[in-house]
CSV table of N, CA and C in Angstrom, one decimal:
chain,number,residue,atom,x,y,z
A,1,UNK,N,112.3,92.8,113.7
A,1,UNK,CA,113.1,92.3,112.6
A,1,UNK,C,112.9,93.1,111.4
A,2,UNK,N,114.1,93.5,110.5
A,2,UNK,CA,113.3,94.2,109.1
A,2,UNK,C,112.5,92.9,108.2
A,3,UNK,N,112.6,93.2,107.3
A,3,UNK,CA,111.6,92.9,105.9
A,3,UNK,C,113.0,92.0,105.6
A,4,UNK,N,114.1,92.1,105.5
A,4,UNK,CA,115.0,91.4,104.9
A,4,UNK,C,114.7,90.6,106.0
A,5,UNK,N,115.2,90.2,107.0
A,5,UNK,CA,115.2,89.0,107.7
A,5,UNK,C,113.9,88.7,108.1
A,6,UNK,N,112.5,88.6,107.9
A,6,UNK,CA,111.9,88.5,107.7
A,6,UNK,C,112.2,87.3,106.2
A,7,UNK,N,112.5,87.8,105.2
A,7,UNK,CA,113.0,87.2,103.9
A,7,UNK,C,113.4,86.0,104.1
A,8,UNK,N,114.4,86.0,105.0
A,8,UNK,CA,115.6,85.0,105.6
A,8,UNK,C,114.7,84.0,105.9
A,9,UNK,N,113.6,83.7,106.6
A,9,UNK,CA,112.9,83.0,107.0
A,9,UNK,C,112.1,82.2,105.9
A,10,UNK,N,111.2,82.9,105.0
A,10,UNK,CA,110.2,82.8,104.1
A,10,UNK,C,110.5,82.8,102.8
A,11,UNK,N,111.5,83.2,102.2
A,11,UNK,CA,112.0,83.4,101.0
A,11,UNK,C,111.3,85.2,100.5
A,12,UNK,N,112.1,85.3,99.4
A,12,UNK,CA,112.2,86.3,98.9
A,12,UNK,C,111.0,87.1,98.5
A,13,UNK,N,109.9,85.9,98.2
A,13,UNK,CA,108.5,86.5,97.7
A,13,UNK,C,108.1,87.2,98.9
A,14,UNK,N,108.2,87.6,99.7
A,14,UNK,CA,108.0,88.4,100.9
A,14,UNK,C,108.2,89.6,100.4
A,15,UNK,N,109.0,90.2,99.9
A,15,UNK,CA,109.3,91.7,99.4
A,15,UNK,C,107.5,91.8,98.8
A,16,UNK,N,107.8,91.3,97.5
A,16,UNK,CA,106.1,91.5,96.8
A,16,UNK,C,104.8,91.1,97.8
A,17,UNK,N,104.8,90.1,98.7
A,17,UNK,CA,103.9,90.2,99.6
A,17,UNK,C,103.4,91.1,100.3
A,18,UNK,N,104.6,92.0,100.7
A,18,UNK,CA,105.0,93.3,101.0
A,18,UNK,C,104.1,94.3,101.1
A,19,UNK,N,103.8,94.5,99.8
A,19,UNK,CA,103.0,95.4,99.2
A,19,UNK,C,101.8,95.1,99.2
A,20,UNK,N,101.3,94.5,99.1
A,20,UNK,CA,99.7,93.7,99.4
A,20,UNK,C,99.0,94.3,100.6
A,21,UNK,N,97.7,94.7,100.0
A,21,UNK,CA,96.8,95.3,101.4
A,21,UNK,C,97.1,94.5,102.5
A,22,UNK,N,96.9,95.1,103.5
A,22,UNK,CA,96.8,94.6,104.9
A,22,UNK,C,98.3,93.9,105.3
A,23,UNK,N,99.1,93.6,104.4
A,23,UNK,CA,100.0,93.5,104.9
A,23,UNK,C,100.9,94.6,106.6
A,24,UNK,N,101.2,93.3,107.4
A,24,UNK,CA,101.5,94.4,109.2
A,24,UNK,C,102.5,95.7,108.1
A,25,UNK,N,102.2,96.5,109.2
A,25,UNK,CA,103.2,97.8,109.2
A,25,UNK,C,104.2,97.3,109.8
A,26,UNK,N,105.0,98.8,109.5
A,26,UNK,CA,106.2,98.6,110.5
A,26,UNK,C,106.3,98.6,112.1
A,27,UNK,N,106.3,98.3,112.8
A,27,UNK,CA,106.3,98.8,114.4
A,27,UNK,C,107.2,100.1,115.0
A,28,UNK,N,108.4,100.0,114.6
A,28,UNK,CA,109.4,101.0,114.8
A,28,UNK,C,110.3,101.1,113.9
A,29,UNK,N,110.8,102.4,113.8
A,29,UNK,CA,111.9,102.4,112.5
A,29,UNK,C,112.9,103.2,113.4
A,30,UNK,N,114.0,103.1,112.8
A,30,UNK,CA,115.6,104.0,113.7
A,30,UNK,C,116.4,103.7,112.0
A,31,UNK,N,116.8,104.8,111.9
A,31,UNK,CA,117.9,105.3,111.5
A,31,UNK,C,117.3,105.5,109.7
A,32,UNK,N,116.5,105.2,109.6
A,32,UNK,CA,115.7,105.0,108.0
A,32,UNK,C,115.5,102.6,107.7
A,33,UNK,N,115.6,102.5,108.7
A,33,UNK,CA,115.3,101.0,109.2
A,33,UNK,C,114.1,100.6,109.6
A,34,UNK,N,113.1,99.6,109.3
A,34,UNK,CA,111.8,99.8,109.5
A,34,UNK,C,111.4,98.2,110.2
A,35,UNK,N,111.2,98.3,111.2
A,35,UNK,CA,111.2,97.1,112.0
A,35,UNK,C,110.1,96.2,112.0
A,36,UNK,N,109.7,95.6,111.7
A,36,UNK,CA,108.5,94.6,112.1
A,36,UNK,C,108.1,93.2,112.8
A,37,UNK,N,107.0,93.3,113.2
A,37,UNK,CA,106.7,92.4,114.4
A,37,UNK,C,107.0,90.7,113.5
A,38,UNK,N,107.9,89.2,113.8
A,38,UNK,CA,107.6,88.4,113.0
A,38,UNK,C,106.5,88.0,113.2
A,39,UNK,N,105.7,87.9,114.4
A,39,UNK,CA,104.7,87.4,114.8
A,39,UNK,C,103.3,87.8,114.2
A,40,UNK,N,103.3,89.0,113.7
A,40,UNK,CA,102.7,90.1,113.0
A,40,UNK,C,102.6,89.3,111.4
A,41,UNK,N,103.7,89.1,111.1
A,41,UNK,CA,104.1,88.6,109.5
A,41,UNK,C,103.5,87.3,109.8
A,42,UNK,N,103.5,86.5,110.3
A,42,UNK,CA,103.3,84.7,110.5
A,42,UNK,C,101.9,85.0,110.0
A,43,UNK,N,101.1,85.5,110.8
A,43,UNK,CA,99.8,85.3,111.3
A,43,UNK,C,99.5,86.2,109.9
A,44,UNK,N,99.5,86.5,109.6
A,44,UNK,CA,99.5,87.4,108.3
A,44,UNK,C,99.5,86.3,107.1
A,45,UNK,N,100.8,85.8,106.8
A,45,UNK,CA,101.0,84.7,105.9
A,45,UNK,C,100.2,83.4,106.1
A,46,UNK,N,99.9,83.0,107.4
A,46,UNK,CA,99.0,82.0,107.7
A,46,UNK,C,97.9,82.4,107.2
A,47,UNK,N,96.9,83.7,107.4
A,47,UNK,CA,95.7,84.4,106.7
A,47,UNK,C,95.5,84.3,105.3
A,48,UNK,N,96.5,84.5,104.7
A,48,UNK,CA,97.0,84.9,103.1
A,48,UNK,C,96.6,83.3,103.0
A,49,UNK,N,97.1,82.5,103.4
A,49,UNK,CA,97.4,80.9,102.6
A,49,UNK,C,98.6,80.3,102.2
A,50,UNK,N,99.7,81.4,103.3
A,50,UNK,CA,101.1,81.1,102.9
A,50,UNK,C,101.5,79.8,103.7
A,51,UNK,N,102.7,79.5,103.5
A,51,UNK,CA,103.6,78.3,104.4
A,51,UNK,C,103.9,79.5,105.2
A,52,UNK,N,104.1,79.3,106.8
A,52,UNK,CA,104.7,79.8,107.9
A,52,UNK,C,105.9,78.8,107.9
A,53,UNK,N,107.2,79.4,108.0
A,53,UNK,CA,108.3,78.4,108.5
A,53,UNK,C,108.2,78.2,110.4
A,54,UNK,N,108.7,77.2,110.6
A,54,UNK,CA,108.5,77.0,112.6
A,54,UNK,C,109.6,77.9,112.9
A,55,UNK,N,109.4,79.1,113.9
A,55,UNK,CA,110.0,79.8,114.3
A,55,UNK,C,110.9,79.2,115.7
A,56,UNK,N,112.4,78.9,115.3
A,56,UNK,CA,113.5,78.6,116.0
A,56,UNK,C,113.0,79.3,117.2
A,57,UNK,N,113.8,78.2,118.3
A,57,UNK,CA,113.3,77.9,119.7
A,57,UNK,C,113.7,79.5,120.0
A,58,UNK,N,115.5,79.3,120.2
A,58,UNK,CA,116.1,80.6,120.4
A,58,UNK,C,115.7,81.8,120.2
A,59,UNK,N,114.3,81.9,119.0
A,59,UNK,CA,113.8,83.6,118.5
A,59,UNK,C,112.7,83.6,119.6
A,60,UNK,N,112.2,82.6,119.7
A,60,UNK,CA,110.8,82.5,120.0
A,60,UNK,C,111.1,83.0,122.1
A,61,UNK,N,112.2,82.4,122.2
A,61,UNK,CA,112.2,82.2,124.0
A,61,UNK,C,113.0,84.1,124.1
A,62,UNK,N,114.1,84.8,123.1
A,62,UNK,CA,114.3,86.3,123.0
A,62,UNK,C,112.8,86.8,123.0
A,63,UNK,N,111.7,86.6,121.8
A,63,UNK,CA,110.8,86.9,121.7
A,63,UNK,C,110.5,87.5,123.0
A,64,UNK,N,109.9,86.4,123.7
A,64,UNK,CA,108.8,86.4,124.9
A,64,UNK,C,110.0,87.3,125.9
A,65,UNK,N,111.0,87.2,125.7
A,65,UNK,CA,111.9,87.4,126.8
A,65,UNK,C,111.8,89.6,126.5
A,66,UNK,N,111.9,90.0,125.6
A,66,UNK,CA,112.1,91.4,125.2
A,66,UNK,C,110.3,91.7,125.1
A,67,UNK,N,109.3,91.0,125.5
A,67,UNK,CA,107.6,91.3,125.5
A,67,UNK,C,108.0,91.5,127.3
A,68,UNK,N,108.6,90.4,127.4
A,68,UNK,CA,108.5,90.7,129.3
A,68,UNK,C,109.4,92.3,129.7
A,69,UNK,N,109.9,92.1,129.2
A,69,UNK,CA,110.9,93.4,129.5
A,69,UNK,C,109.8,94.5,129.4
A,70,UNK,N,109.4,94.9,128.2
A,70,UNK,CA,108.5,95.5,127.6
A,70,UNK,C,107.4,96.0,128.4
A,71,UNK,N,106.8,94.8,129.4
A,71,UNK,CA,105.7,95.1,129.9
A,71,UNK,C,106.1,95.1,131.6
A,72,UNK,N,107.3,95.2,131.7
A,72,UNK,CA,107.8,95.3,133.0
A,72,UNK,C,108.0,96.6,133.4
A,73,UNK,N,108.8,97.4,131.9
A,73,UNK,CA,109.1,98.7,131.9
A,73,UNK,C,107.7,99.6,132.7
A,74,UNK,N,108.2,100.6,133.9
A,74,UNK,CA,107.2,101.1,134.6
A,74,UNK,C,106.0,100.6,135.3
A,75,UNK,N,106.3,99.1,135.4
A,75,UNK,CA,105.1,98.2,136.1
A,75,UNK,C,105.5,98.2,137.5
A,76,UNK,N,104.7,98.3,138.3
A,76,UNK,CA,104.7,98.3,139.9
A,76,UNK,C,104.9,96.8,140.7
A,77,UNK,N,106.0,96.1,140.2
A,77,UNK,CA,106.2,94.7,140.5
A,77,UNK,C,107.1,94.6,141.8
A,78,UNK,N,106.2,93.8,142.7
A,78,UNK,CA,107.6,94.2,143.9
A,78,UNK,C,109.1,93.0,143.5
A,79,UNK,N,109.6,94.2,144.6
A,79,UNK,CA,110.8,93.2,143.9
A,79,UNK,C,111.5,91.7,144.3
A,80,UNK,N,110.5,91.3,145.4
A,80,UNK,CA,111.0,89.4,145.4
A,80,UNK,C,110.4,89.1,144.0
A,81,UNK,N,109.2,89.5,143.3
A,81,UNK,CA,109.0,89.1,142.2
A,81,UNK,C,109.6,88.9,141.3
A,82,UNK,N,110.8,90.7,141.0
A,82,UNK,CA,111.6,90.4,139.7
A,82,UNK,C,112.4,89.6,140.1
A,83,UNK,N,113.2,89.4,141.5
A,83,UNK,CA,114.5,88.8,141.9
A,83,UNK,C,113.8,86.8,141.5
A,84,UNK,N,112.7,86.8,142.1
A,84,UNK,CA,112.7,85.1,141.5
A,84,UNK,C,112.4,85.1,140.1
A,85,UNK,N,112.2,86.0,139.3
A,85,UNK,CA,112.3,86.3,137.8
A,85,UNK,C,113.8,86.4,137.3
A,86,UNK,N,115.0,86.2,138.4
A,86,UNK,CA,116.1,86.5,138.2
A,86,UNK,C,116.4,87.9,137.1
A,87,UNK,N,115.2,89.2,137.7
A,87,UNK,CA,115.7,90.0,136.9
A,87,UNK,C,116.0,91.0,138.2
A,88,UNK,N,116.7,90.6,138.8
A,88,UNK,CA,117.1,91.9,140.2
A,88,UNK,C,118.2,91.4,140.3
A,89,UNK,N,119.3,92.3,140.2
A,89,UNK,CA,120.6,92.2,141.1
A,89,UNK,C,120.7,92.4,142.1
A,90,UNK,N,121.6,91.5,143.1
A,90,UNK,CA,121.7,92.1,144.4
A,90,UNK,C,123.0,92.2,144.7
């Protein structure tokens, strides 16, 4: 997610938190867009002494859902495994 939606969640004081040591880096950037982990920022603001907002069901289950992908890419999983993962077409 950028820093702006990041924002969306937490309010605005996040830009200036921003800048604060140790604040997470970016993970990926595309196009001059600088992407960062929210789970990265939570644990971060929970450290600091911030309020964390509860992260909506729907981010949370994409979340896990684009880590599985992630760690599937190039893994040696046979394939009844992905197909009862309902990630195999037949």
């Amino acid at each position: 997610m950028t820093l702006a939606e990041a924002a969306q969640r937490c309010g605005q004081e996040l830009f200036e938190l921003a800048r604060r040591p140790g604040f997470p880096e970016p993970e990926a950037s595309s196009g001059g867009t600088e992407f960062y982990s929210w789970r990265e920022i939570a644990a971060w603001l929970a450290r600091a002494g911030h309020g964390v907002p509860e992260e909506p069901r729907d981010l949370l289950i994409a979340d896990r859902a684009l880590r599985l992908a992630d760690a599937l890419e190039g893994a040696d999983v046979p394939p009844g495994t992905l197909r009862s993962l309902g990630l195999v077409n037949e």
